[in-house]
Short mmCIF file of C-alpha atoms and ligand atoms in Angstrom, two decimals:
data_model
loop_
_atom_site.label_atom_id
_atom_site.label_comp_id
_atom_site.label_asym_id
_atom_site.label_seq_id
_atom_site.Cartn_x
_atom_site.Cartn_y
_atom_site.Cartn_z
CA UNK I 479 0.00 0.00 0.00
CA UNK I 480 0.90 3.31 -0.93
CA UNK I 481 1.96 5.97 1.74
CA UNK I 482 2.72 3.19 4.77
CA UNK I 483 5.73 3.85 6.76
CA UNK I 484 7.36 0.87 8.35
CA UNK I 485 9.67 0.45 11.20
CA UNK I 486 10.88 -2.56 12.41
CA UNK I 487 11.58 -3.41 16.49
CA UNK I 488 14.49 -6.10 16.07
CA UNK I 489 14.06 -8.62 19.31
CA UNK I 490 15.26 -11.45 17.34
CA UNK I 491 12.79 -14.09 16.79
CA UNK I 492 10.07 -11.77 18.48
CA UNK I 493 11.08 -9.28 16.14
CA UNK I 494 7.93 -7.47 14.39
CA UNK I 495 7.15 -4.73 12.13
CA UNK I 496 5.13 -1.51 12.96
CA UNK I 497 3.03 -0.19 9.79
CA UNK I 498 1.50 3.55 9.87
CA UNK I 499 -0.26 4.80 7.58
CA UNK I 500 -4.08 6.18 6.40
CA UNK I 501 -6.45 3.85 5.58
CA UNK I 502 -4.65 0.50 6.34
CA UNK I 503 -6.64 -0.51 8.12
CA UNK I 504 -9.10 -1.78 4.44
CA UNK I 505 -6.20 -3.86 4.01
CA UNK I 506 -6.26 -5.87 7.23
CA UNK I 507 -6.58 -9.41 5.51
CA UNK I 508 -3.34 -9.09 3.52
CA UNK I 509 -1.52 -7.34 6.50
CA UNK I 510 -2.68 -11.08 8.63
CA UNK I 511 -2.28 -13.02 5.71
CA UNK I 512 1.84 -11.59 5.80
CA UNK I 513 2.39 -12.46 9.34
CA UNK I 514 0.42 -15.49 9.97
CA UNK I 515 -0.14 -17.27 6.47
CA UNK I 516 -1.60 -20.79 7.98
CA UNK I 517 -4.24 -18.61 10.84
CA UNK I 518 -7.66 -19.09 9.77
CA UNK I 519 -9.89 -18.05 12.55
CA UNK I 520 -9.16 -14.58 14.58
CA UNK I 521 -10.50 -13.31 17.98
CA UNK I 522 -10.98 -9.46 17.59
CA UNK I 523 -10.77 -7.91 21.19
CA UNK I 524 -12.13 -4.68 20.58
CA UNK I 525 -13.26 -1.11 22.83
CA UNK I 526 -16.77 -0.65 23.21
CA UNK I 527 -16.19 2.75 21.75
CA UNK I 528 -14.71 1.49 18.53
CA UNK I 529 -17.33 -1.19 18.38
CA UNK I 530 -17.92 -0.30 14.65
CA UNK I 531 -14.33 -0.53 13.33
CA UNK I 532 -13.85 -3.77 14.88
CA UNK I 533 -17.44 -4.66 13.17
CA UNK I 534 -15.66 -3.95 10.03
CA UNK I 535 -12.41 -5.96 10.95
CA UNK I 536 -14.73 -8.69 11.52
CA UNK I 537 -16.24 -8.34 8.26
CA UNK I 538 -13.91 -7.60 5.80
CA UNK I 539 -11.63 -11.14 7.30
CA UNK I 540 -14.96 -12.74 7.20
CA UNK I 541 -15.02 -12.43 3.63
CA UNK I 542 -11.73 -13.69 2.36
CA UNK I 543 -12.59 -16.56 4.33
CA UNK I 544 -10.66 -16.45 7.74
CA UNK I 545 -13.41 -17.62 10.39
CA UNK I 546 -13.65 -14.25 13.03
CA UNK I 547 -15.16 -14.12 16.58
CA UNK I 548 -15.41 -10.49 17.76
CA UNK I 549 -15.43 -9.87 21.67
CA UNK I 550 -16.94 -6.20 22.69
CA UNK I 551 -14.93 -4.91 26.37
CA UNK I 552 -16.70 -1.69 27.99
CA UNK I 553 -14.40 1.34 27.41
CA UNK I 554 -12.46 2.39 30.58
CA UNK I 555 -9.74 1.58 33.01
CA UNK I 556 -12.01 -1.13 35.11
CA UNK I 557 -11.73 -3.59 32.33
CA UNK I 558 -7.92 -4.21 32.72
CA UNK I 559 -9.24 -6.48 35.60
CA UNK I 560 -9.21 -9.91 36.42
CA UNK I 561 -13.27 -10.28 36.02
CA UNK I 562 -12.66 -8.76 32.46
CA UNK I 563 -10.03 -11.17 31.34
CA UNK I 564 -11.98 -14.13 33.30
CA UNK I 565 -14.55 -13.27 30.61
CA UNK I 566 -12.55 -13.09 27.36
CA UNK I 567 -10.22 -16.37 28.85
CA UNK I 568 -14.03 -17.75 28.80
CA UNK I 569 -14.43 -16.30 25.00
CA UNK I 570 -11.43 -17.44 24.02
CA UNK I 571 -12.42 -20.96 25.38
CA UNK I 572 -16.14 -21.02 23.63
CA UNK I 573 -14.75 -20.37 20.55
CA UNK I 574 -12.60 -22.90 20.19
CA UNK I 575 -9.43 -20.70 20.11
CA UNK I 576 -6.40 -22.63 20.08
CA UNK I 577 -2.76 -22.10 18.97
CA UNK I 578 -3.85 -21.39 15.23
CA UNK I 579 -5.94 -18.59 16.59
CA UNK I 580 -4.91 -15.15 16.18
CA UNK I 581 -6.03 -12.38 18.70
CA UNK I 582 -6.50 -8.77 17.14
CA UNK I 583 -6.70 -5.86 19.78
CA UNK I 584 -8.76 -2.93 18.52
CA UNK I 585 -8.81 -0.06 21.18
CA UNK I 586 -6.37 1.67 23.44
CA UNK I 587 -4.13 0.63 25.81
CA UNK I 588 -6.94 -0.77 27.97
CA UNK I 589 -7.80 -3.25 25.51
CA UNK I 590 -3.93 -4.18 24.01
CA UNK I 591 -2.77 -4.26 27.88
CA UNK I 592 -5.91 -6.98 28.39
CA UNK I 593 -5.98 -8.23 25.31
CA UNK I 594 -2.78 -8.76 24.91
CA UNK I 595 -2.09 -10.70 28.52
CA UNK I 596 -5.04 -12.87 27.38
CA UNK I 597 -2.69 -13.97 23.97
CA UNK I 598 0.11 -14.46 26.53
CA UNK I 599 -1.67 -16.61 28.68
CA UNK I 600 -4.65 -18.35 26.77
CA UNK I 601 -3.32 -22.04 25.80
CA UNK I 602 0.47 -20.84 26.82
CA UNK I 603 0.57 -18.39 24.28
CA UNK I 604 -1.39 -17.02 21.25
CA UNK I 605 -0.25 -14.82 18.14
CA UNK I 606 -1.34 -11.19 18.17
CA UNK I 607 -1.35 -8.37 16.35
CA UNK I 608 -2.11 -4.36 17.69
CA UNK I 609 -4.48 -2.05 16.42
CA UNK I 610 -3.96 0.35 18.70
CA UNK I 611 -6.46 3.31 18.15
CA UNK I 612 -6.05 6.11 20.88
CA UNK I 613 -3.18 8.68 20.44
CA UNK I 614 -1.09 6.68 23.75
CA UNK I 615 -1.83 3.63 22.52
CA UNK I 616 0.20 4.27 19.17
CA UNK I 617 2.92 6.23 20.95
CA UNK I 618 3.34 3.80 23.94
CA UNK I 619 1.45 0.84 24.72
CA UNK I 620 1.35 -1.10 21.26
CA UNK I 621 4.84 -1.52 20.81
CA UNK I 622 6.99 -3.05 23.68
CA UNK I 623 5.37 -6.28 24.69
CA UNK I 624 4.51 -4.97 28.44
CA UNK I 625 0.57 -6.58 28.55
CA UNK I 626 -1.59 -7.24 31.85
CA UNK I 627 -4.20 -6.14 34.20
CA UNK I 628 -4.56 -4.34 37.52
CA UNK I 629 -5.55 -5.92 41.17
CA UNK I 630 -7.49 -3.85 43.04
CA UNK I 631 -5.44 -0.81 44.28
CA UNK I 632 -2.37 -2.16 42.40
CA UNK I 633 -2.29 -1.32 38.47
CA UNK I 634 -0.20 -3.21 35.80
CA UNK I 635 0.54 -5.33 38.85
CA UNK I 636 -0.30 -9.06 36.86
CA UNK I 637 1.09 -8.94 33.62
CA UNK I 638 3.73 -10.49 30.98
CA UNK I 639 6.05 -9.53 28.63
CA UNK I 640 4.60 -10.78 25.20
CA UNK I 641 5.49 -9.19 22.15
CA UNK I 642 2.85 -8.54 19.14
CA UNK I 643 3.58 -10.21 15.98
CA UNK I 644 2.48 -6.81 14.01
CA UNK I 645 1.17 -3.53 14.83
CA UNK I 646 -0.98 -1.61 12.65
CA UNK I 647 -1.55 2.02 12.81
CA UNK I 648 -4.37 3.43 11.00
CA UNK I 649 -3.98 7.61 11.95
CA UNK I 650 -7.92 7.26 11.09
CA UNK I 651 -8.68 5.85 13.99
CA UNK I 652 -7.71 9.21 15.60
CA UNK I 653 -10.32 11.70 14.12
CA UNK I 654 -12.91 10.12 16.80
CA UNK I 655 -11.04 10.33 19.98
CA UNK I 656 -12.08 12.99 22.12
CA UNK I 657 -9.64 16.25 22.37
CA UNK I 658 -8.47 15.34 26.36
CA UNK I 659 -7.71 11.86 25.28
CA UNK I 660 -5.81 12.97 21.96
CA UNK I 661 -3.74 15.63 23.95
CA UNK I 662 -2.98 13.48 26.85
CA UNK I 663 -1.28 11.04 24.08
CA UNK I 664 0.85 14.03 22.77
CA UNK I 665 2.40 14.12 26.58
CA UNK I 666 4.15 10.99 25.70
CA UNK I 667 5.40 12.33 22.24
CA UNK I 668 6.77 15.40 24.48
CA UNK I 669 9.08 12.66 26.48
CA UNK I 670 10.58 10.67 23.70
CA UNK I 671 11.78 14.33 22.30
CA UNK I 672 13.46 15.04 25.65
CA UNK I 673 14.55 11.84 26.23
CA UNK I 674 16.13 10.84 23.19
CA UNK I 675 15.08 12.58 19.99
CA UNK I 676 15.67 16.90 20.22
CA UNK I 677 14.66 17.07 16.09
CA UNK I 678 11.55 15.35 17.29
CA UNK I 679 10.82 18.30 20.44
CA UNK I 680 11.61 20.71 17.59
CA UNK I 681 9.63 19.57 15.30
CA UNK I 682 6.54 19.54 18.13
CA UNK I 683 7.76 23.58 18.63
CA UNK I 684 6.98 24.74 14.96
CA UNK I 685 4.18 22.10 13.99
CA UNK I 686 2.30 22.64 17.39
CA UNK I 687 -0.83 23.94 15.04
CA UNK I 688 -1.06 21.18 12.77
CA UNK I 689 -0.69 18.28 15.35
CA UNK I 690 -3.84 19.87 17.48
CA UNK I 691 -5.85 19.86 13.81
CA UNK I 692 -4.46 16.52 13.72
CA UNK I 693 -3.07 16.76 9.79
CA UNK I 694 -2.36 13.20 8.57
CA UNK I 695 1.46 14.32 7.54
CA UNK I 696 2.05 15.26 11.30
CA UNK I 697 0.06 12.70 12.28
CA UNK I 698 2.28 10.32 10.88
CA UNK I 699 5.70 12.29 11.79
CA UNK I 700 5.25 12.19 15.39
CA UNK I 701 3.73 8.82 15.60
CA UNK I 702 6.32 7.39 13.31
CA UNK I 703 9.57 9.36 15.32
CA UNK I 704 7.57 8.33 18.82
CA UNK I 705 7.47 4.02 17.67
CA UNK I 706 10.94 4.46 16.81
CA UNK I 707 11.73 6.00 20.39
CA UNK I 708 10.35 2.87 22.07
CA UNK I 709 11.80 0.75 19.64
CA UNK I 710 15.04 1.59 20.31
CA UNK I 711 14.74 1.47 23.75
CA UNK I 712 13.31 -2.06 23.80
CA UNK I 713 15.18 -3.35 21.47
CA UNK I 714 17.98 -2.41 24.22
CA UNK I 715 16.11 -3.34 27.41
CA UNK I 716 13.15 -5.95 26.18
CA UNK I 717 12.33 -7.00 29.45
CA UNK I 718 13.51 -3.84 31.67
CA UNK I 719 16.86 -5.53 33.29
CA UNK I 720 19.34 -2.96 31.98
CA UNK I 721 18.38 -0.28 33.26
CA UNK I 722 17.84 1.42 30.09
CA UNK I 723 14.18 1.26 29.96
CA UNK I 724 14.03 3.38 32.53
CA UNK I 725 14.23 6.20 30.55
CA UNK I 726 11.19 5.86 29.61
CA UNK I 727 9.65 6.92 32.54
CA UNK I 728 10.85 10.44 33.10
CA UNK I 729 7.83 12.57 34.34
CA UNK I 730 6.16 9.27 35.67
CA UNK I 731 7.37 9.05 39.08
CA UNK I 732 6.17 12.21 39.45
CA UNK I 733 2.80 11.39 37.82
CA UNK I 734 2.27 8.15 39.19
CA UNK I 735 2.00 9.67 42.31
CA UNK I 736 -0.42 12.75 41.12
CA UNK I 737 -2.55 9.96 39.98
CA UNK I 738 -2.29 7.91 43.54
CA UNK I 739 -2.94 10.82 45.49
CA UNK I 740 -5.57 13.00 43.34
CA UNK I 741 -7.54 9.89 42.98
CA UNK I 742 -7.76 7.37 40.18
CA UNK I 743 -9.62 9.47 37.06
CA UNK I 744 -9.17 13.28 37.91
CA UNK I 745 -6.25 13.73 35.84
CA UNK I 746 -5.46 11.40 32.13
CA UNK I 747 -2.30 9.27 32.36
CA UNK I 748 -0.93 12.05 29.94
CA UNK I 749 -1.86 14.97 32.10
CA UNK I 750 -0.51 13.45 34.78
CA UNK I 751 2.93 13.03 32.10
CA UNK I 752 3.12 16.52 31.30
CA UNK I 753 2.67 18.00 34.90
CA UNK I 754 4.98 15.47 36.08
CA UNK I 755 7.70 16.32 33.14
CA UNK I 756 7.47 19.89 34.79
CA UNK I 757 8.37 18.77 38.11
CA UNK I 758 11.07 16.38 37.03
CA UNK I 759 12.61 19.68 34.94
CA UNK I 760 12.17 21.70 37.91
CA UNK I 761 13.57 19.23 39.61
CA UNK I 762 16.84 18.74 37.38
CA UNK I 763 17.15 22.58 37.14
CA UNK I 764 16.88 23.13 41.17
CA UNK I 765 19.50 21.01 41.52
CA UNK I 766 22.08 21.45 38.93
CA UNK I 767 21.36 18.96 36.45
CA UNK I 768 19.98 20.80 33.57
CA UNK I 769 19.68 24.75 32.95
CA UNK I 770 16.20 26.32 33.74
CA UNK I 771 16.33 27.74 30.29
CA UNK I 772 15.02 24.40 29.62
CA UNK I 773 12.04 23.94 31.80
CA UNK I 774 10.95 26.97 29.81
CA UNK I 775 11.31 25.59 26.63
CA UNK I 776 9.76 22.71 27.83
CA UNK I 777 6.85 24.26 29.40
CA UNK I 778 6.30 26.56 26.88
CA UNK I 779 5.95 23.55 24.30
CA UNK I 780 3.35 21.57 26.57
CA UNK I 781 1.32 24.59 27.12
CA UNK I 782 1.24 25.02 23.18
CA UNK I 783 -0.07 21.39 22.89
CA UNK I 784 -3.01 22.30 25.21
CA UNK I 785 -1.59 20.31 28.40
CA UNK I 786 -1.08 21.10 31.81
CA UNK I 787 1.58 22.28 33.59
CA UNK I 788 0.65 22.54 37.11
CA UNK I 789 -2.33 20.83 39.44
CA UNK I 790 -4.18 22.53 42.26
CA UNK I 791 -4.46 20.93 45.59
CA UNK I 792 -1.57 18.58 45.32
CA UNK I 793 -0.47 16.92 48.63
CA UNK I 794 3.14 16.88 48.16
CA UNK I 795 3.97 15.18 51.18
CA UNK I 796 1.28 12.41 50.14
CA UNK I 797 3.10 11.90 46.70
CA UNK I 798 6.46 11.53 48.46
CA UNK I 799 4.91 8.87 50.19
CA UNK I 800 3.39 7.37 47.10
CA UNK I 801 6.56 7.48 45.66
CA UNK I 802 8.35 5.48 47.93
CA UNK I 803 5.86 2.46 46.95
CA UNK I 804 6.16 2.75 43.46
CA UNK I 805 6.99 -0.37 41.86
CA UNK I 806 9.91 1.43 40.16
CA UNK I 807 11.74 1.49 43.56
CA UNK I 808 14.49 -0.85 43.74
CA UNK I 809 16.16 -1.53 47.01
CA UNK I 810 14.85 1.25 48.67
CA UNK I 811 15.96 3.28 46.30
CA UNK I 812 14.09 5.62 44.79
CA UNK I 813 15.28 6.91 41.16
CA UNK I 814 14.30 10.08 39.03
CA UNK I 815 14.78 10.40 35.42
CA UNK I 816 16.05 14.12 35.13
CA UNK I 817 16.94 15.74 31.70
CA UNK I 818 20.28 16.91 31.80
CA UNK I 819 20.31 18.88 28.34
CA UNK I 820 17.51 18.59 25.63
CA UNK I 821 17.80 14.29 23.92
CA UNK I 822 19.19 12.98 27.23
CA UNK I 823 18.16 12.00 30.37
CA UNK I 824 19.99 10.12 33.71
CA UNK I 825 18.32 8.24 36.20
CA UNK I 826 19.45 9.75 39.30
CA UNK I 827 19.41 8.37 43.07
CA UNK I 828 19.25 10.16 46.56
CA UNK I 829 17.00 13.79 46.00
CA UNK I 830 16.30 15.14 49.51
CA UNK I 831 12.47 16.02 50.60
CA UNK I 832 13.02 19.28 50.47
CA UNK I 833 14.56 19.48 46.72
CA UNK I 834 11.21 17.17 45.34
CA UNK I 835 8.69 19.06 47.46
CA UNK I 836 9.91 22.36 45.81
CA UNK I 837 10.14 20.74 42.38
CA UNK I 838 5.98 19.57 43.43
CA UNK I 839 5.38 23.22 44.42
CA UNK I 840 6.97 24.29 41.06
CA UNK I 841 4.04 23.12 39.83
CA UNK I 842 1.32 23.27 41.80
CA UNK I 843 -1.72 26.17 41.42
N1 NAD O 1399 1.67 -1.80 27.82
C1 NAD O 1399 2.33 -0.68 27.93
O1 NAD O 1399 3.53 -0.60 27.67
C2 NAD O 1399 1.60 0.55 28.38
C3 NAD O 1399 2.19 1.80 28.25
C4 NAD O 1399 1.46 2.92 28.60
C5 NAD O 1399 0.17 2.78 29.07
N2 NAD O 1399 -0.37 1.55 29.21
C6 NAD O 1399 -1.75 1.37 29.68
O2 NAD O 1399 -2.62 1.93 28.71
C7 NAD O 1399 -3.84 2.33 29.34
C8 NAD O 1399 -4.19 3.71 28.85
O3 NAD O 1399 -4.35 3.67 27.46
P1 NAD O 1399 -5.28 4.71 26.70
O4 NAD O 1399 -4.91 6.08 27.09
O5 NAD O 1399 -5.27 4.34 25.27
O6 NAD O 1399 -6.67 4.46 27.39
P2 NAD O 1399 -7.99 3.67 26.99
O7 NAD O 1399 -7.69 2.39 26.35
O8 NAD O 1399 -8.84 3.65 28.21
O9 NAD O 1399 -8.66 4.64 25.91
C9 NAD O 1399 -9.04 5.95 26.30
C10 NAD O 1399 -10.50 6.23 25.96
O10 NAD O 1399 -10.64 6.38 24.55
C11 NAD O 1399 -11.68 5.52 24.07
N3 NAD O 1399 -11.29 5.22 22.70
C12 NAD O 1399 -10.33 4.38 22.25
N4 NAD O 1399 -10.14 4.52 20.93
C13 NAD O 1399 -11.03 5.47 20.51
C14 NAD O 1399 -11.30 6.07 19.26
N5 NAD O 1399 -10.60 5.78 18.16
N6 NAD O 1399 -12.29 6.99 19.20
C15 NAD O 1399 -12.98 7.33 20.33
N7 NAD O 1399 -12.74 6.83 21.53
C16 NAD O 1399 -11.77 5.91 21.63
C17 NAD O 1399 -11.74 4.40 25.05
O11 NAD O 1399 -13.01 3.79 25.06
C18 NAD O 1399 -11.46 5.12 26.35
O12 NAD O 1399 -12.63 5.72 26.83
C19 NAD O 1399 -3.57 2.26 30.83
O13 NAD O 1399 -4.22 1.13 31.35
C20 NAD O 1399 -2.06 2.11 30.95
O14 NAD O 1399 -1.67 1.40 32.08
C21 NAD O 1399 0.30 0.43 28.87
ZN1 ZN O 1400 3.05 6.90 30.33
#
């Protein structure tokens, strides 16, 4: 097809190809057909708000003859749960899915994190391919192999490392996803250009207009330049033992614990991002690591995008507590990712009270 970038993520023999594109998505038999010539029956897991397009999915393998069993989960956060995957385990098990079977995950990263720990698990192990349809999910959650579900009180907590055999991303999906949840993704573009690509953060300075109006060409840019962020990380790090995929969570220690202590749902994963990328900069500049001019180019960039910068009624000393639990902590030690110039980041060990309850005021209303 014309106009599809690929990228490849090279783990070897879980190595897999990421296609982007417009309209794709109409070819999603020959796309299957490529990666798994000898499936002929596919389990589409799809979001209850993209019920249609995985209607269509269902359809259009339907007709060149691959036998397809679609399985609706209710949009939201409370179906990465046990009860939820209890229920597709169940699907999985009525429709006679067995190795051969091929599961197709057609929502955001509620669905591929679910959807994808069902493939892991469901007869030791099925095939599956992402169609990852929020803004996040294309940026983050598709590619990398991390799938599970939460426990009560304890999210991504259950979970295993099982890599897709494709991911498809149609930039179509995007023109239905609501504004918050299409800006909250863009928090996560925001990282991989301070973490590791600067052409990437200026590219998100000059094209700021276009990406909010959602043009297919940017669409594609930043999507494209985001996969091949994670990509190289994980090709790295696959299963997070180096260290290296780390990186990846600069601004989330901070926003882990916005999202602990504000309560579950007040702020988007990516809101939490971007606020949290403010305190880590604040953090970094406070203390020597980076130069404030930065935190003003930084902040400057998120506020252009339409994200926040800054909470009200954050209880700092609540999300320093938080943040010693965080499943990130290793050996008692608790790590920030701080930029030390634009494209680079260091995880760094033993900031005082004082220097992140500053950084937390930084940004709080
Ligand atoms: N596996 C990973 O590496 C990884 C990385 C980051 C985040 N995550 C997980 O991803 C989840 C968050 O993902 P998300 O932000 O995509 O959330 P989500 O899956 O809940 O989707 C957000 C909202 O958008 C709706 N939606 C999805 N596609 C749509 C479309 N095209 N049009 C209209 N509405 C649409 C959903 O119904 C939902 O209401 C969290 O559970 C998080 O833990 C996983
Ligand atoms: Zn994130």
């Amino acid at each position: 097809m014309n106009n599809v970038a690929l990228l490849s993520v090279n783990l070897g023999p879980r190595s897999y190809q990421i296609a982007i594109g417009t309209g794709l998505l109409q070819l999603i038999g020959e796309y299957i057909q490529k990666v798994a010539p000898h499936s002929i029956h596919t389990v589409i897991v799809c979001d209850s708000s993209v019920h249609g397009l995985g209607q269509q999915l269902s359809d259009r393998l339907g007709s060149s003859g691959n036998r397809c069993d679609l399985h609706v989960v209710a949009s939201g956060e409370s179906s990465k749960s046990i009860q939820a995957l209890e229920r597709l385990w169940g699907q999985l098990l009525s429709c006679r899915a067995d190795r051969g079977s091929l599961i197709l995950a057609v929502g955001g990263g509620v669905v591929g994190d679910l959807a994808g720990f069902a493939a892991a698990t469901f007869a030791r192990g099925l095939m599956l391919v992402q169609v990852p349809t929020t803004l996040l999910s294309q940026v983050d959650s598709s590619v990398g192999g991390k799938t599970g579900v939460n426990l009560p009180g304890a999210k991504n907590i259950v979970g295993a490392f099982w890599q897709p055999s494709l991911v498809l991303i149609d930039t179509e999906t995007l023109t239905t996803l609501p504004a918050r949840e299409y800006r909250s993704g863009l928090a996560e573009v925001v990282k991989y250009g301070v973490i590791l690509l600067p052409e990437l953060f200026g590219y998100l300075e000059i094209n700021a207009v276009q990406i909010l109006n959602r043009e297919p060409t940017a669409l594609k840019h930043l999507i494209f330049e985001s996969c091949r962020a994670k990509a190289m990380v994980v090709e790295q790090d696959e299963r997070e033992t180096t260290g290296l995929r780390a990186i990846l969570n600069y601004g989330h220690t901070f926003a882990h614990a916005i999202e602990a202590t504000a309560g579950y749902g007040k702020w988007l994963h990516g809101e939490a991002v971007s606020i949290g990328m403010h305190m880590a900069a604040n953090l970094a500049a406070e203390t020597g690591h980076c130069d404030p001019q930065f935190v003003h180019r930084q902040r400057r960039l998120l506020e252009s995008l339409g994200l926040p910068i800054a909470a009200d009624s954050l209880d700092a000393k609540a999300m320093w507590e938080a943040m010693q639990h965080d499943k990130k902590v290793q050996h008692g030690k608790l790590k920030f990712i701080v930029p030390t110039k634009l494209g680079h980041v260091e995880a760094v060990a033993g900031f005082s009270w004082p220097q992140v309850n500053q950084a937390i005021l930084a940004a709080t209303i």
